[in-house]
Amino acid sequence: MNLEWKGQPVAVRELGQGPPVVLVHGYPLDGAMWSGVARALSTRFRVFKPDLPGRGENPTLPAGSIDDDADFIGAILGQLPGPAGLAGFSMGGYVAFALLRRGAPNVGALALLDTRAAADDDAGKAAREASIAAVRSGGAAAIVDGMIAKLLSPASLQNASLVERLKRMVLRQKPETLESDLTAMRDRPDATGLLARIAVPTLVLAGVEDAITPAAECEAMAAAIPGARYVSIPAAGHLTPMERPGAVAAALSEFFAENLSAGSPANGS
Ligand code: MLT
């Protein structure tokens, strides 16, 4: 799919045919984090794995706000013929909450992966400030090792090819984009009050060893969303789509196949 964003052309990678599914990546990553999952889903769905503004190969500038990212994903959803599946991983989940806040037109089923509804607390905001200072002085290289240690489970950290792929992805992100992401996440509003009003079928998924958004918190989030299904991914940390792409794709595929055709737009505003 090609779209114009802030006056510039942006190509959005897509693969497969079927009901549309849009996959929203996390920080400090880009759409390539979904490659294994997207390949598996593409046998049944038309899968989009966009790079958010400024990330990966998206040439447009990030605006330092989750709402701006939500506008970008909204522009993709707006081009689709009918209700789509929306999957947000971590920061991508924050983007999904921003879309829900405005009614999420054209979302027929929602998957929230390794994410949280709560805003940053004071310690979280202070950690964002420290990371902003680090990327200002040293770019992605200054945060890459610390992030990888938090993103992966101890067992995944032993997987040299996974670590190498992840490292390349983090290192290709621009310092100004990383700063923009950190600012956007620091300033995002709390979405806890939204959970009870989510009216679209929802799946919440988390790695059992998630060190960033703990599985227990994800499970509690699922319990707060009417009718939501919770799936736990064993032998995975935070980055479930790259650590266990087959298991994540299987859970998403089953969920979207069940819910997309019958799905109705969300109204959690
Ligand atoms: C992510 O995985 O997108 C981020 O680590 C989320 C966060 O830092 O809040």
mmCIF file of C-alpha atoms and ligand atoms in Angstrom:
data_model
loop_
_atom_site.group_PDB
_atom_site.id
_atom_site.type_symbol
_atom_site.label_atom_id
_atom_site.label_comp_id
_atom_site.label_asym_id
_atom_site.label_seq_id
_atom_site.Cartn_x
_atom_site.Cartn_y
_atom_site.Cartn_z
ATOM 1 C CA MET A 1 0.000 0.000 0.000
ATOM 2 C CA ASN A 2 1.173 3.520 -0.785
ATOM 3 C CA LEU A 3 -0.053 6.516 1.115
ATOM 4 C CA GLU A 4 0.830 10.141 1.513
ATOM 5 C CA TRP A 5 1.788 11.191 5.015
ATOM 6 C CA LYS A 6 2.506 14.841 5.796
ATOM 7 C CA GLY A 7 3.070 15.536 2.128
ATOM 8 C CA GLN A 8 5.488 12.669 1.536
ATOM 9 C CA PRO A 9 4.895 9.284 -0.092
ATOM 10 C CA VAL A 10 5.198 6.312 2.261
ATOM 11 C CA ALA A 11 5.222 2.673 1.154
ATOM 12 C CA VAL A 12 3.641 0.263 3.637
ATOM 13 C CA ARG A 13 4.810 -3.351 3.333
ATOM 14 C CA GLU A 14 2.007 -5.834 2.828
ATOM 15 C CA LEU A 15 1.789 -9.533 2.072
ATOM 16 C CA GLY A 16 -0.880 -12.165 1.571
ATOM 17 C CA GLN A 17 -4.579 -12.020 0.823
ATOM 18 C CA GLY A 18 -7.708 -12.189 2.941
ATOM 19 C CA PRO A 19 -9.172 -10.037 5.712
ATOM 20 C CA PRO A 20 -6.762 -7.188 6.499
ATOM 21 C CA VAL A 21 -4.540 -7.248 9.581
ATOM 22 C CA VAL A 22 -2.331 -4.308 10.588
ATOM 23 C CA LEU A 23 0.658 -5.023 12.849
ATOM 24 C CA VAL A 24 2.061 -2.091 14.865
ATOM 25 C CA HIS A 25 5.632 -2.392 16.090
ATOM 26 C CA GLY A 26 7.278 -1.413 19.370
ATOM 27 C CA TYR A 27 10.314 0.595 20.486
ATOM 28 C CA PRO A 28 13.178 0.784 19.464
ATOM 29 C CA LEU A 29 12.173 -1.294 16.488
ATOM 30 C CA ASP A 30 10.392 -1.153 13.142
ATOM 31 C CA GLY A 31 7.967 -3.226 11.097
ATOM 32 C CA ALA A 32 10.611 -5.898 10.487
ATOM 33 C CA MET A 33 10.053 -7.182 14.044
ATOM 34 C CA TRP A 34 6.889 -8.796 12.643
ATOM 35 C CA SER A 35 8.547 -10.621 9.716
ATOM 36 C CA GLY A 36 8.108 -14.206 10.979
ATOM 37 C CA VAL A 37 4.600 -13.585 12.298
ATOM 38 C CA ALA A 38 3.551 -11.730 9.127
ATOM 39 C CA ARG A 39 4.800 -14.530 6.868
ATOM 40 C CA ALA A 40 2.777 -17.091 8.804
ATOM 41 C CA LEU A 41 -0.352 -14.898 8.909
ATOM 42 C CA SER A 42 -0.135 -14.127 5.185
ATOM 43 C CA THR A 43 -1.503 -17.574 4.286
ATOM 44 C CA ARG A 44 -4.941 -16.401 5.546
ATOM 45 C CA PHE A 45 -4.796 -12.612 5.805
ATOM 46 C CA ARG A 46 -3.688 -9.485 3.976
ATOM 47 C CA VAL A 47 -1.010 -8.395 6.421
ATOM 48 C CA PHE A 48 0.443 -4.883 6.787
ATOM 49 C CA LYS A 49 3.615 -4.273 8.779
ATOM 50 C CA PRO A 50 4.222 -0.531 8.566
ATOM 51 C CA ASP A 51 7.240 1.334 9.846
ATOM 52 C CA LEU A 52 5.845 4.149 11.999
ATOM 53 C CA PRO A 53 6.921 7.703 10.994
ATOM 54 C CA GLY A 54 10.704 8.067 11.210
ATOM 55 C CA ARG A 55 11.319 4.394 11.995
ATOM 56 C CA GLY A 56 12.809 1.825 9.632
ATOM 57 C CA GLU A 57 12.365 2.981 6.054
ATOM 58 C CA ASN A 58 9.546 5.440 6.720
ATOM 59 C CA PRO A 59 11.080 8.740 5.544
ATOM 60 C CA THR A 60 8.605 11.032 7.328
ATOM 61 C CA LEU A 61 9.389 12.750 10.601
ATOM 62 C CA PRO A 62 8.114 11.382 13.910
ATOM 63 C CA ALA A 63 6.138 13.964 15.890
ATOM 64 C CA GLY A 64 6.990 12.820 19.425
ATOM 65 C CA SER A 65 3.444 11.798 20.225
ATOM 66 C CA ILE A 66 1.575 8.499 20.315
ATOM 67 C CA ASP A 67 -1.433 10.331 18.861
ATOM 68 C CA ASP A 68 0.568 11.174 15.759
ATOM 69 C CA ASP A 69 1.490 7.502 15.315
ATOM 70 C CA ALA A 70 -2.200 6.654 15.787
ATOM 71 C CA ASP A 71 -3.099 9.128 13.038
ATOM 72 C CA PHE A 72 -0.642 7.347 10.750
ATOM 73 C CA ILE A 73 -2.120 3.901 11.513
ATOM 74 C CA GLY A 74 -5.590 5.446 11.159
ATOM 75 C CA ALA A 75 -4.619 6.579 7.646
ATOM 76 C CA ILE A 76 -3.746 2.957 6.763
ATOM 77 C CA LEU A 77 -6.970 1.626 8.310
ATOM 78 C CA GLY A 78 -8.905 4.290 6.429
ATOM 79 C CA GLN A 79 -7.737 2.886 3.096
ATOM 80 C CA LEU A 80 -8.969 -0.637 3.865
ATOM 81 C CA PRO A 81 -12.285 -1.865 2.484
ATOM 82 C CA GLY A 82 -13.728 -3.242 5.737
ATOM 83 C CA PRO A 83 -12.985 -3.864 9.422
ATOM 84 C CA ALA A 84 -9.360 -4.896 9.987
ATOM 85 C CA GLY A 85 -7.511 -6.787 12.670
ATOM 86 C CA LEU A 86 -5.203 -4.496 14.627
ATOM 87 C CA ALA A 87 -2.284 -5.923 16.613
ATOM 88 C CA GLY A 88 -0.159 -3.583 18.727
ATOM 89 C CA PHE A 89 3.038 -4.760 20.359
ATOM 90 C CA SER A 90 4.124 -2.783 23.436
ATOM 91 C CA MET A 91 4.492 0.816 22.138
ATOM 92 C CA GLY A 92 2.240 -0.375 19.291
ATOM 93 C CA GLY A 93 -0.310 -1.194 21.998
ATOM 94 C CA TYR A 94 -0.101 2.421 23.229
ATOM 95 C CA VAL A 95 -0.878 3.429 19.620
ATOM 96 C CA ALA A 96 -3.872 1.046 19.635
ATOM 97 C CA PHE A 97 -5.172 2.675 22.849
ATOM 98 C CA ALA A 98 -4.908 6.095 21.181
ATOM 99 C CA LEU A 99 -6.970 4.757 18.274
ATOM 100 C CA LEU A 100 -9.557 3.289 20.674
ATOM 101 C CA ARG A 101 -9.851 6.652 22.383
ATOM 102 C CA ARG A 102 -11.094 8.097 19.114
ATOM 103 C CA GLY A 103 -13.446 5.195 18.370
ATOM 104 C CA ALA A 104 -11.055 3.097 16.253
ATOM 105 C CA PRO A 105 -13.067 3.256 13.067
ATOM 106 C CA ASN A 106 -12.482 0.215 10.872
ATOM 107 C CA VAL A 107 -11.043 -1.999 13.654
ATOM 108 C CA GLY A 108 -12.918 -5.303 13.836
ATOM 109 C CA ALA A 109 -10.679 -7.203 16.261
ATOM 110 C CA LEU A 110 -7.852 -6.075 18.520
ATOM 111 C CA ALA A 111 -4.735 -7.874 19.768
ATOM 112 C CA LEU A 112 -2.627 -6.294 22.517
ATOM 113 C CA LEU A 113 0.778 -7.929 22.832
ATOM 114 C CA ASP A 114 3.141 -7.376 25.766
ATOM 115 C CA THR A 115 1.784 -3.917 26.488
ATOM 116 C CA ARG A 116 0.235 -1.984 29.345
ATOM 117 C CA ALA A 117 -2.653 0.415 29.826
ATOM 118 C CA ALA A 118 -1.070 2.384 32.681
ATOM 119 C CA ALA A 119 0.925 5.541 31.977
ATOM 120 C CA ASP A 120 4.559 5.872 33.086
ATOM 121 C CA ASP A 121 4.957 6.435 36.813
ATOM 122 C CA ASP A 122 7.612 8.805 38.181
ATOM 123 C CA ALA A 123 10.335 6.144 38.052
ATOM 124 C CA GLY A 124 9.327 5.266 34.495
ATOM 125 C CA LYS A 125 9.475 8.915 33.426
ATOM 126 C CA ALA A 126 12.909 9.289 35.037
ATOM 127 C CA ALA A 127 14.107 6.205 33.127
ATOM 128 C CA ARG A 128 12.826 7.786 29.877
ATOM 129 C CA GLU A 129 14.821 10.947 30.685
ATOM 130 C CA ALA A 130 17.968 8.886 31.229
ATOM 131 C CA SER A 131 17.423 7.081 27.912
ATOM 132 C CA ILE A 132 16.809 10.403 26.117
ATOM 133 C CA ALA A 133 20.118 11.723 27.461
ATOM 134 C CA ALA A 134 21.845 8.499 26.359
ATOM 135 C CA VAL A 135 20.519 8.557 22.770
ATOM 136 C CA ARG A 136 21.281 12.284 22.465
ATOM 137 C CA SER A 137 24.905 11.665 23.243
ATOM 138 C CA GLY A 138 25.442 8.175 21.824
ATOM 139 C CA GLY A 139 22.557 7.330 19.461
ATOM 140 C CA ALA A 140 21.138 3.807 19.243
ATOM 141 C CA ALA A 141 24.518 2.298 20.198
ATOM 142 C CA ALA A 142 24.112 3.779 23.674
ATOM 143 C CA ILE A 143 20.934 1.826 24.424
ATOM 144 C CA VAL A 144 21.169 -1.291 22.280
ATOM 145 C CA ASP A 145 22.725 -3.748 24.758
ATOM 146 C CA GLY A 146 20.550 -2.650 27.676
ATOM 147 C CA MET A 147 17.404 -2.875 25.554
ATOM 148 C CA ILE A 148 18.211 -6.330 24.169
ATOM 149 C CA ALA A 149 18.788 -7.612 27.694
ATOM 150 C CA LYS A 150 15.310 -6.386 28.661
ATOM 151 C CA LEU A 151 13.505 -7.429 25.466
ATOM 152 C CA LEU A 152 14.559 -11.099 25.426
ATOM 153 C CA SER A 153 14.191 -13.955 27.884
ATOM 154 C CA PRO A 154 17.450 -15.414 29.252
ATOM 155 C CA ALA A 155 17.063 -18.403 26.878
ATOM 156 C CA SER A 156 16.450 -16.151 23.839
ATOM 157 C CA LEU A 157 19.587 -14.185 24.734
ATOM 158 C CA GLN A 158 21.527 -17.379 23.933
ATOM 159 C CA ASN A 159 20.086 -17.396 20.387
ATOM 160 C CA ALA A 160 22.930 -15.673 18.519
ATOM 161 C CA SER A 161 21.109 -15.165 15.215
ATOM 162 C CA LEU A 162 18.051 -13.638 16.959
ATOM 163 C CA VAL A 163 20.294 -11.318 18.991
ATOM 164 C CA GLU A 164 22.180 -10.309 15.841
ATOM 165 C CA ARG A 165 18.965 -9.541 13.882
ATOM 166 C CA LEU A 166 17.582 -7.552 16.784
ATOM 167 C CA LYS A 167 20.813 -5.624 17.211
ATOM 168 C CA ARG A 168 20.834 -4.619 13.530
ATOM 169 C CA MET A 169 17.225 -3.451 13.806
ATOM 170 C CA VAL A 170 17.880 -1.286 16.870
ATOM 171 C CA LEU A 171 21.101 0.176 15.459
ATOM 172 C CA ARG A 172 19.399 1.349 12.261
ATOM 173 C CA GLN A 173 16.971 3.598 14.178
ATOM 174 C CA LYS A 174 17.864 7.297 14.086
ATOM 175 C CA PRO A 175 18.730 9.028 17.393
ATOM 176 C CA GLU A 176 16.108 11.734 16.812
ATOM 177 C CA THR A 177 13.467 9.036 16.253
ATOM 178 C CA LEU A 178 14.454 7.199 19.426
ATOM 179 C CA GLU A 179 14.217 10.469 21.353
ATOM 180 C CA SER A 180 10.821 11.102 19.789
ATOM 181 C CA ASP A 181 9.602 7.615 20.811
ATOM 182 C CA LEU A 182 10.860 8.055 24.363
ATOM 183 C CA THR A 183 9.158 11.448 24.656
ATOM 184 C CA ALA A 184 5.928 10.042 23.226
ATOM 185 C CA MET A 185 5.911 7.090 25.626
ATOM 186 C CA ARG A 186 6.802 9.296 28.635
ATOM 187 C CA ASP A 187 3.912 11.654 27.897
ATOM 188 C CA ARG A 188 1.247 9.133 26.905
ATOM 189 C CA PRO A 189 -1.977 9.264 28.925
ATOM 190 C CA ASP A 190 -3.224 6.456 31.134
ATOM 191 C CA ALA A 191 -5.540 4.107 29.239
ATOM 192 C CA THR A 192 -6.765 2.079 32.229
ATOM 193 C CA GLY A 193 -10.191 3.742 32.204
ATOM 194 C CA LEU A 194 -10.618 2.755 28.583
ATOM 195 C CA LEU A 195 -10.354 -1.003 29.174
ATOM 196 C CA ALA A 196 -13.915 -1.607 30.410
ATOM 197 C CA ARG A 197 -15.275 0.262 27.394
ATOM 198 C CA ILE A 198 -13.463 -1.734 24.705
ATOM 199 C CA ALA A 199 -16.305 -3.158 22.644
ATOM 200 C CA VAL A 200 -14.326 -4.964 19.974
ATOM 201 C CA PRO A 201 -13.199 -8.614 20.394
ATOM 202 C CA THR A 202 -9.814 -8.470 22.101
ATOM 203 C CA LEU A 203 -6.896 -10.827 22.608
ATOM 204 C CA VAL A 204 -4.181 -10.025 25.144
ATOM 205 C CA LEU A 205 -0.942 -11.952 24.770
ATOM 206 C CA ALA A 206 2.258 -11.917 26.832
ATOM 207 C CA GLY A 207 5.512 -13.798 27.211
ATOM 208 C CA VAL A 208 5.716 -15.509 30.590
ATOM 209 C CA GLU A 209 9.145 -13.973 31.223
ATOM 210 C CA ASP A 210 8.291 -10.456 30.030
ATOM 211 C CA ALA A 211 10.565 -8.082 31.994
ATOM 212 C CA ILE A 212 9.098 -4.831 30.612
ATOM 213 C CA THR A 213 5.340 -5.411 30.800
ATOM 214 C CA PRO A 214 5.039 -8.353 33.214
ATOM 215 C CA ALA A 215 2.703 -11.191 32.260
ATOM 216 C CA ALA A 216 0.658 -10.758 35.467
ATOM 217 C CA GLU A 217 -0.050 -7.138 34.513
ATOM 218 C CA CYS A 218 -1.068 -8.182 30.980
ATOM 219 C CA GLU A 219 -3.363 -10.861 32.404
ATOM 220 C CA ALA A 220 -4.981 -8.303 34.738
ATOM 221 C CA MET A 221 -5.450 -5.998 31.743
ATOM 222 C CA ALA A 222 -7.223 -8.815 29.871
ATOM 223 C CA ALA A 223 -9.505 -9.379 32.873
ATOM 224 C CA ALA A 224 -10.512 -5.695 32.735
ATOM 225 C CA ILE A 225 -11.564 -5.873 29.059
ATOM 226 C CA PRO A 226 -15.062 -7.322 28.544
ATOM 227 C CA GLY A 227 -14.825 -10.803 26.990
ATOM 228 C CA ALA A 228 -11.085 -10.563 26.294
ATOM 229 C CA ARG A 229 -9.040 -13.712 25.776
ATOM 230 C CA TYR A 230 -5.618 -14.050 27.406
ATOM 231 C CA VAL A 231 -2.821 -16.110 25.835
ATOM 232 C CA SER A 232 0.435 -16.760 27.607
ATOM 233 C CA ILE A 233 3.528 -17.567 25.520
ATOM 234 C CA PRO A 234 5.971 -19.871 27.313
ATOM 235 C CA ALA A 235 9.730 -19.568 26.855
ATOM 236 C CA ALA A 236 9.510 -15.918 25.810
ATOM 237 C CA GLY A 237 10.299 -12.545 27.339
ATOM 238 C CA HIS A 238 8.873 -9.206 26.141
ATOM 239 C CA LEU A 239 9.600 -9.606 22.434
ATOM 240 C CA THR A 240 7.232 -12.530 21.814
ATOM 241 C CA PRO A 241 6.752 -11.885 18.046
ATOM 242 C CA MET A 242 10.480 -12.368 17.420
ATOM 243 C CA GLU A 243 11.166 -14.942 20.133
ATOM 244 C CA ARG A 244 8.203 -17.260 19.377
ATOM 245 C CA PRO A 245 6.861 -16.157 15.957
ATOM 246 C CA GLY A 246 5.115 -19.494 15.310
ATOM 247 C CA ALA A 247 3.225 -19.488 18.616
ATOM 248 C CA VAL A 248 2.295 -15.809 18.293
ATOM 249 C CA ALA A 249 1.132 -16.248 14.673
ATOM 250 C CA ALA A 250 -0.960 -19.291 15.668
ATOM 251 C CA ALA A 251 -2.704 -17.338 18.443
ATOM 252 C CA LEU A 252 -3.319 -14.290 16.218
ATOM 253 C CA SER A 253 -4.461 -16.398 13.276
ATOM 254 C CA GLU A 254 -7.040 -18.295 15.318
ATOM 255 C CA PHE A 255 -8.287 -15.105 16.980
ATOM 256 C CA PHE A 256 -8.539 -13.006 13.811
ATOM 257 C CA ALA A 257 -10.115 -15.856 11.815
ATOM 258 C CA GLU A 258 -12.817 -16.208 14.474
ATOM 259 C CA ASN A 259 -13.506 -12.515 14.882
ATOM 260 C CA LEU A 260 -12.739 -10.526 11.791
ATOM 261 C CA SER A 261 -15.682 -11.251 9.559
ATOM 262 C CA ALA A 262 -18.139 -10.898 12.444
ATOM 263 C CA GLY A 263 -16.227 -8.032 14.101
ATOM 264 C CA SER A 264 -17.752 -4.639 14.619
ATOM 265 C CA PRO A 265 -15.961 -1.311 14.990
ATOM 266 C CA ALA A 266 -14.671 -0.486 18.472
ATOM 267 C CA ASN A 267 -16.357 2.259 20.437
ATOM 268 C CA GLY A 268 -14.151 2.596 23.493
ATOM 269 C CA SER A 269 -14.074 6.391 23.456
HETATM 270 C C1 MLT B 1 8.385 -1.353 23.622
HETATM 271 O O1 MLT B 1 8.734 -2.543 23.632
HETATM 272 O O2 MLT B 1 7.717 -0.863 22.712
HETATM 273 C C2 MLT B 1 8.803 -0.477 24.783
HETATM 274 O O3 MLT B 1 9.797 -1.102 25.516
HETATM 275 C C3 MLT B 1 7.643 -0.122 25.651
HETATM 276 C C4 MLT B 1 8.005 0.785 26.781
HETATM 277 O O4 MLT B 1 9.192 1.059 26.998
HETATM 278 O O5 MLT B 1 7.088 1.255 27.469
#
